[in-house]
Each structure stands twice: as C-alpha cells, then as structure tokens.
Short mmCIF file of C-alpha atoms and ligand atoms in Angstrom, two decimals:
data_model
loop_
_atom_site.label_atom_id
_atom_site.label_comp_id
_atom_site.label_asym_id
_atom_site.label_seq_id
_atom_site.Cartn_x
_atom_site.Cartn_y
_atom_site.Cartn_z
CA UNK K 132 -39.06 38.31 6.59
CA UNK K 133 -41.21 41.15 5.23
CA UNK K 134 -44.87 40.80 6.18
CA UNK K 135 -46.00 41.92 2.70
CA UNK K 136 -44.40 38.80 1.22
CA UNK K 137 -46.05 35.49 0.45
CA UNK K 138 -43.67 32.61 -0.17
CA UNK K 139 -44.56 29.83 -2.58
CA UNK K 140 -43.02 26.37 -2.58
CA UNK K 141 -43.68 23.54 -5.04
CA UNK K 142 -42.56 19.97 -4.45
CA UNK K 143 -43.02 16.53 -5.97
CA UNK K 144 -44.92 14.06 -3.79
CA UNK K 145 -43.31 11.09 -5.50
CA UNK K 146 -40.16 10.79 -3.38
CA UNK K 147 -37.58 8.07 -2.74
CA UNK K 148 -38.15 5.39 -0.04
CA UNK K 149 -35.52 7.09 2.11
CA UNK K 150 -37.15 10.52 1.95
CA UNK K 151 -40.54 8.93 2.58
CA UNK K 152 -39.18 7.26 5.73
CA UNK K 153 -37.69 10.59 6.89
CA UNK K 154 -41.02 12.36 6.31
CA UNK K 155 -42.96 9.60 8.11
CA UNK K 156 -40.61 9.95 11.08
CA UNK K 157 -41.70 13.57 11.70
CA UNK K 158 -45.46 12.86 11.66
CA UNK K 159 -47.45 12.69 14.89
CA UNK K 160 -49.66 9.76 15.93
CA UNK K 161 -52.83 11.25 14.46
CA UNK K 162 -51.17 11.82 11.07
CA UNK K 163 -49.75 8.28 11.06
CA UNK K 164 -53.21 6.89 11.85
CA UNK K 165 -54.67 8.95 8.99
CA UNK K 166 -51.98 7.62 6.65
CA UNK K 167 -52.85 4.04 7.66
CA UNK K 168 -56.50 4.63 6.77
CA UNK K 169 -55.63 5.26 3.11
CA UNK K 170 -56.16 1.89 1.39
CA UNK K 171 -54.24 2.83 -1.73
CA UNK K 172 -50.41 2.80 -1.40
CA UNK K 173 -49.82 5.77 -3.68
CA UNK K 174 -52.42 7.92 -1.91
CA UNK K 175 -50.93 7.00 1.48
CA UNK K 176 -47.38 7.73 0.37
CA UNK K 177 -48.31 11.05 -1.18
CA UNK K 178 -50.11 12.09 2.01
CA UNK K 179 -47.04 11.19 4.09
CA UNK K 180 -44.71 12.96 1.63
CA UNK K 181 -46.89 16.09 1.62
CA UNK K 182 -47.53 16.33 5.37
CA UNK K 183 -43.89 15.59 6.20
CA UNK K 184 -42.74 18.22 3.69
CA UNK K 185 -45.18 20.76 5.19
CA UNK K 186 -43.79 20.09 8.68
CA UNK K 187 -40.18 20.51 7.45
CA UNK K 188 -41.03 23.71 5.61
CA UNK K 189 -42.86 25.30 8.55
CA UNK K 190 -40.12 24.19 10.97
CA UNK K 191 -37.51 25.99 8.83
CA UNK K 192 -39.48 29.25 9.22
CA UNK K 193 -40.19 28.74 12.92
CA UNK K 194 -36.71 27.53 13.86
CA UNK K 195 -37.99 24.35 15.50
CA UNK K 196 -37.96 20.62 14.82
CA UNK K 197 -40.47 19.38 12.19
CA UNK K 198 -42.00 17.01 14.72
CA UNK K 199 -42.65 19.93 17.11
CA UNK K 200 -44.85 21.90 14.69
CA UNK K 201 -48.35 21.90 16.16
CA UNK K 202 -51.47 22.17 14.01
CA UNK K 203 -55.00 23.17 14.91
CA UNK K 204 -57.99 22.74 12.59
CA UNK K 205 -60.62 25.35 11.70
CA UNK K 206 -64.37 24.64 11.71
CA UNK K 207 -64.27 23.51 8.05
CA UNK K 208 -60.99 21.61 8.28
CA UNK K 209 -58.42 24.31 7.43
CA UNK K 210 -55.20 23.51 9.28
CA UNK K 211 -53.48 26.41 11.06
CA UNK K 212 -50.42 26.79 13.25
CA UNK K 213 -50.82 26.72 16.99
CA UNK K 214 -48.50 29.67 17.29
CA UNK K 215 -47.43 30.18 20.90
CA UNK K 216 -44.43 32.24 19.81
CA UNK K 217 -46.72 34.69 17.95
CA UNK K 218 -44.93 34.45 14.59
CA UNK K 219 -48.14 35.42 12.75
CA UNK K 220 -47.26 32.81 10.14
CA UNK K 221 -50.14 31.45 8.07
CA UNK K 222 -49.99 28.74 5.43
CA UNK K 223 -52.04 26.66 3.06
CA UNK K 224 -51.24 23.47 1.18
CA UNK K 225 -52.71 21.86 -1.94
CA UNK K 226 -51.92 18.77 -3.93
CA UNK K 227 -52.93 17.28 -7.25
CA UNK K 228 -51.48 14.26 -9.00
CA UNK K 229 -47.86 14.02 -7.88
CA UNK K 230 -47.36 17.72 -7.06
CA UNK K 231 -47.90 19.88 -4.00
CA UNK K 232 -47.81 23.63 -3.45
CA UNK K 233 -47.54 25.47 -0.16
CA UNK K 234 -48.11 29.20 0.43
CA UNK K 235 -46.71 30.92 3.50
CA UNK K 236 -47.80 34.38 4.60
CA UNK K 237 -47.72 36.60 7.66
CA UNK K 238 -50.71 38.08 9.47
CA UNK K 239 -53.03 37.43 6.54
CA UNK K 240 -55.20 34.70 5.12
CA UNK K 241 -53.73 32.65 2.28
CA UNK K 242 -55.26 29.93 0.11
CA UNK K 243 -53.62 27.92 -2.66
CA UNK K 244 -54.68 25.36 -5.19
CA UNK K 245 -52.95 23.26 -7.80
CA UNK K 246 -54.76 21.30 -10.50
CA UNK K 247 -53.41 18.79 -12.95
CA UNK K 248 -54.71 19.77 -16.39
CA UNK K 249 -56.86 16.80 -17.39
CA UNK K 250 -58.86 17.52 -20.54
CA UNK K 251 -61.34 14.70 -19.78
CA UNK K 252 -62.42 16.55 -16.61
CA UNK K 253 -62.93 19.98 -18.19
CA UNK K 254 -66.51 19.30 -19.20
CA UNK K 255 -69.33 21.76 -19.84
CA UNK K 256 -71.39 19.80 -17.34
CA UNK K 257 -68.92 20.44 -14.48
CA UNK K 258 -68.46 24.08 -15.46
CA UNK K 259 -72.24 24.64 -15.44
CA UNK K 260 -72.54 22.89 -12.11
CA UNK K 261 -69.66 24.56 -10.23
CA UNK K 262 -68.98 27.92 -11.87
CA UNK K 263 -70.85 31.22 -11.45
CA UNK K 264 -73.03 32.22 -14.40
CA UNK K 265 -70.55 34.92 -15.51
CA UNK K 266 -67.67 32.44 -15.40
CA UNK K 267 -69.58 29.87 -17.38
CA UNK K 268 -70.48 32.49 -20.00
CA UNK K 269 -66.86 33.74 -20.20
CA UNK K 270 -65.67 30.16 -20.63
CA UNK K 271 -68.24 29.34 -23.32
CA UNK K 272 -67.21 32.47 -25.27
CA UNK K 273 -63.58 31.29 -25.60
CA UNK K 274 -62.29 29.43 -28.65
CA UNK K 275 -62.40 25.66 -28.03
CA UNK K 276 -58.58 25.38 -27.94
CA UNK K 277 -58.36 27.77 -24.96
CA UNK K 278 -61.18 26.28 -22.91
CA UNK K 279 -59.44 23.43 -21.12
CA UNK K 280 -56.73 25.60 -19.55
CA UNK K 281 -59.27 28.36 -18.80
CA UNK K 282 -61.48 25.79 -17.06
CA UNK K 283 -58.64 24.76 -14.72
CA UNK K 284 -57.53 28.37 -14.28
CA UNK K 285 -61.04 29.21 -13.08
CA UNK K 286 -61.23 26.10 -10.92
CA UNK K 287 -57.88 26.76 -9.22
CA UNK K 288 -58.72 30.45 -8.56
CA UNK K 289 -62.09 29.53 -7.05
CA UNK K 290 -60.61 26.84 -4.90
CA UNK K 291 -57.75 29.10 -3.74
CA UNK K 292 -60.38 31.61 -2.55
CA UNK K 293 -62.59 29.13 -0.65
CA UNK K 294 -59.42 27.75 0.93
CA UNK K 295 -58.17 31.23 1.91
CA UNK K 296 -61.41 31.92 3.78
CA UNK K 297 -61.18 28.43 5.22
CA UNK K 298 -64.75 27.52 4.36
CA UNK K 299 -64.04 25.03 1.60
CA UNK K 300 -67.12 23.85 -0.22
CA UNK K 301 -69.46 25.12 2.49
CA UNK K 302 -69.08 28.49 0.70
CA UNK K 303 -71.32 28.41 -2.40
CA UNK K 304 -69.19 28.32 -5.53
CA UNK K 305 -71.76 30.21 -7.61
CA UNK K 306 -71.74 33.11 -5.11
CA UNK K 307 -68.45 34.61 -6.29
CA UNK K 308 -66.82 35.17 -9.63
CA UNK K 309 -63.20 35.13 -10.83
CA UNK K 310 -61.53 36.13 -14.09
CA UNK K 311 -60.47 33.25 -16.31
CA UNK K 312 -59.62 34.47 -19.83
CA UNK K 313 -56.10 34.12 -21.22
CA UNK K 314 -54.21 37.38 -20.77
CA UNK K 315 -56.81 38.69 -18.30
CA UNK K 316 -55.24 39.61 -14.93
CA UNK K 317 -56.19 37.13 -12.19
CA UNK K 318 -58.90 38.77 -10.08
CA UNK K 319 -61.78 38.12 -7.77
CA UNK K 320 -64.56 40.06 -9.52
CA UNK K 321 -67.52 39.85 -7.13
CA UNK K 322 -68.54 38.18 -3.88
CA UNK K 323 -72.33 37.87 -3.70
CA UNK K 324 -72.54 40.69 -6.25
CA UNK K 325 -70.29 42.97 -4.13
CA UNK K 326 -67.32 44.25 -6.15
CA UNK K 327 -66.01 46.31 -3.20
CA UNK K 328 -65.70 43.20 -0.99
CA UNK K 329 -63.93 41.42 -3.86
CA UNK K 330 -61.33 44.20 -4.05
CA UNK K 331 -60.16 43.23 -0.58
CA UNK K 332 -58.63 40.13 -2.18
CA UNK K 333 -55.90 39.51 -4.71
CA UNK K 334 -55.58 36.42 -6.86
CA UNK K 335 -52.27 35.32 -8.35
CA UNK K 336 -51.43 32.79 -11.02
CA UNK K 337 -48.46 30.74 -9.81
CA UNK K 338 -45.72 29.30 -12.03
CA UNK K 339 -46.85 25.68 -11.79
CA UNK K 340 -44.87 22.84 -13.38
CA UNK K 341 -45.86 21.86 -16.94
CA UNK K 342 -49.23 20.13 -17.04
CA UNK K 343 -50.59 21.93 -13.95
CA UNK K 344 -52.17 25.27 -13.08
CA UNK K 345 -51.88 26.82 -9.66
CA UNK K 346 -53.42 29.86 -7.96
CA UNK K 347 -53.01 31.86 -4.77
CA UNK K 348 -55.66 33.96 -2.98
CA UNK K 349 -54.61 36.51 -0.36
CA UNK K 350 -56.54 39.09 1.63
CA UNK K 351 -55.44 42.68 2.20
CA UNK K 352 -53.03 44.68 0.02
CA UNK K 353 -51.52 42.69 -2.88
CA UNK K 354 -48.41 40.92 -1.57
CA UNK K 355 -44.99 40.41 -3.11
CA UNK K 356 -45.14 36.75 -4.19
CA UNK K 357 -41.76 35.03 -4.01
CA UNK K 358 -40.47 31.55 -4.70
CA UNK K 359 -37.56 31.36 -2.25
CA UNK K 360 -36.20 28.16 -3.84
CA UNK K 361 -35.68 29.86 -7.18
CA UNK K 362 -35.11 33.52 -6.20
C1 COA V 592 -60.81 22.29 1.24
C2 COA V 592 -61.19 21.70 -0.10
C3 COA V 592 -61.47 22.86 -1.04
C4 COA V 592 -59.99 20.85 -0.47
O1 COA V 592 -59.95 20.59 -1.76
P1 COA V 592 -59.13 19.39 -2.46
O2 COA V 592 -59.14 19.71 -3.90
O3 COA V 592 -59.66 18.10 -2.00
O4 COA V 592 -57.66 19.42 -1.87
P2 COA V 592 -56.41 20.42 -1.99
O5 COA V 592 -55.28 19.62 -2.46
O6 COA V 592 -56.71 21.69 -2.73
O7 COA V 592 -56.17 20.84 -0.47
C5 COA V 592 -56.02 19.89 0.53
C6 COA V 592 -55.34 20.56 1.70
O8 COA V 592 -56.02 21.77 2.04
C7 COA V 592 -56.00 21.95 3.45
N1 COA V 592 -57.40 22.09 3.87
C8 COA V 592 -58.28 21.17 4.33
N2 COA V 592 -59.47 21.77 4.59
C9 COA V 592 -59.33 23.08 4.27
C10 COA V 592 -60.20 24.21 4.32
N3 COA V 592 -61.46 24.14 4.75
N4 COA V 592 -59.72 25.42 3.91
C11 COA V 592 -58.45 25.53 3.48
N5 COA V 592 -57.56 24.50 3.41
C12 COA V 592 -58.01 23.29 3.80
C13 COA V 592 -55.28 20.73 4.05
O9 COA V 592 -53.93 21.11 4.27
C14 COA V 592 -55.38 19.70 2.95
O10 COA V 592 -54.24 18.86 2.93
P3 COA V 592 -54.32 17.36 3.49
O11 COA V 592 -55.48 16.73 2.80
O12 COA V 592 -53.03 16.76 3.11
O13 COA V 592 -54.53 17.50 4.95
C15 COA V 592 -62.44 20.86 0.07
O14 COA V 592 -63.50 21.60 0.57
C16 COA V 592 -62.98 20.10 -1.10
O15 COA V 592 -63.55 19.08 -0.87
N6 COA V 592 -62.88 20.46 -2.38
C17 COA V 592 -63.42 19.70 -3.52
C18 COA V 592 -62.97 20.30 -4.81
C19 COA V 592 -64.04 21.03 -5.62
O16 COA V 592 -65.11 20.51 -5.90
N7 COA V 592 -63.75 22.30 -6.01
C20 COA V 592 -64.59 23.09 -6.84
C21 COA V 592 -63.81 24.32 -7.35
S1 COA V 592 -64.65 25.08 -8.71
#
C-alpha cells in the first residue's frame, strides 16, 4: 500500500436483511446501544449498515476481524483507529440518503462528504447563511441551471474540509473558501484569508453515484486517489 494513495469506497446503505444481520453482528455494545436509540427504523438500519461496513472495510486493511477494530473519538466527535500495530491508517466516513462513502489514507488527515442533490435544499438563504462571502458571490454569478449542483459541490467540499480537520461545525464555515464553479478545479482557496495555509490541502471531486456529489479533503502533497473496487 503506497502512502501517497487515498482509497475511496462507496456503498449502498439499503442492504438485505441477511447483510444487515451480519453487519449488526460485528458491532460492539456501544454501537448497538446507539442503534437502539434511533427511533426511526430506516435511520437505525442505515446506521448499522454503515458502521458494520466501515468495520469490515477497516478489518480488510488491518488483517483482523471486523469486531476487533477499535475506535477512539476526537474532541469534536471524529472517529479514529486505536492503532496499536502502528499502521498509520486514517479514515473518514460520510452518508447521505441511502449512500455512504469512506476514504482511507495513511499518515495524513482525510475528510469526506457525500450529499444527495436535493433542489429544494439548495436555497439562497442557506447559501448566505453557511457559505463564505466569495462562495456566495461565485454561486450567485452562475446561470440558474448550474446553481443547484454548484451549491452541493460547495457544501460537500466545505464539509469534507471541516471533517478532515476533525472540528466539524465548531470551525466557522465562513472562515474558509472553496472553488465551486463547473469546470473549475476543486481547491481550498483561503483559510482565514491565508492562501498559503490553504495550499497545504487538496480537494478532490469523487465519482459519486447519479444524484449525489461527493468530495475528499486531504492534507499534505496531493494524493493518488483510487477506487480499489473499480480499479
Ligand atoms: C461532523 C459533521 C460535519 C457531520 O456531518 P453530517 O452531515 O451530519 O454527517 P456525515 O454523513 O458527513 O458524516 C458522519 C460521519 O462522520 C464522522 N464524524 C463524526 N464527527 C466527526 C468530526 N468531528 N470530524 C470528522 N468526521 C466526523 C462519523 O464517522 C460519522 O458517522 P456516524 O454518524 O455513522 O458515526 C457535523 O459537524 C455536522 O453536524 N454537520 C452538519 C452539516 C452542515 O451544516 N454542514 C454545512 C456545510 S456548508
């Protein structure tokens, strides 16, 4: 495994009863208790499908049993591997609707996001509230037919970045700016007005299934992004 690679995996969270039972079987007590707290069946099943899938995926890299994968949690909730063997493996998971994406890297921070493209959610009000001024202006300058996808492109890139640094929404969304225009290379443009700091990161648009957009944020030199299932 080359350390300049980042591996990307997509999976459906709507799985058969049998697969769901297999995924549930590898969860620990805490994860099962969390699953029980979800009142809505679909939400519970998708959580079980996603967490079980994550355990199976990580176990295949670590050469262990899925049930033996041990997670820790960062100060803002980012799960990480308790890595006694020193594999250096890092990961991040995201889900939206019935799809999940997982990024796996080595000795670097990774963040992913996936968003179902829902035109009713791509409102000017949300863009003004969550996007940096430059992003909002770039979005408003686009022809109306390109705005919905650009909105979710921007959203997924921003979320991938706050997930890579592990801070989630405790990092102010207006404090950094990403590219969003069609045909524009994915990039982190500034962090608190600092373009040099932004250059330490690369953003990548991922080949999401139809109806979704997905983004990856990675620190350090731009990685080779691979989808092992399809390569
Ligand atoms: C971390 C955060 C960004 C998660 O966002 P989300 O859209 O709810 O969920 P995602 O599907 O992208 O990611 C969830 C997964 O990320 C991981 N995660 C949790 N906290 C995390 C953190 N602080 N950093 C990175 N990853 C985190 C977990 O694996 C989680 O999976 P689980 O719920 O099955 O345990 C959260 O801070 C949040 O509440 N976001 C709200 C979305 C928003 O308003 N975004 C604005 C973008 S413009």
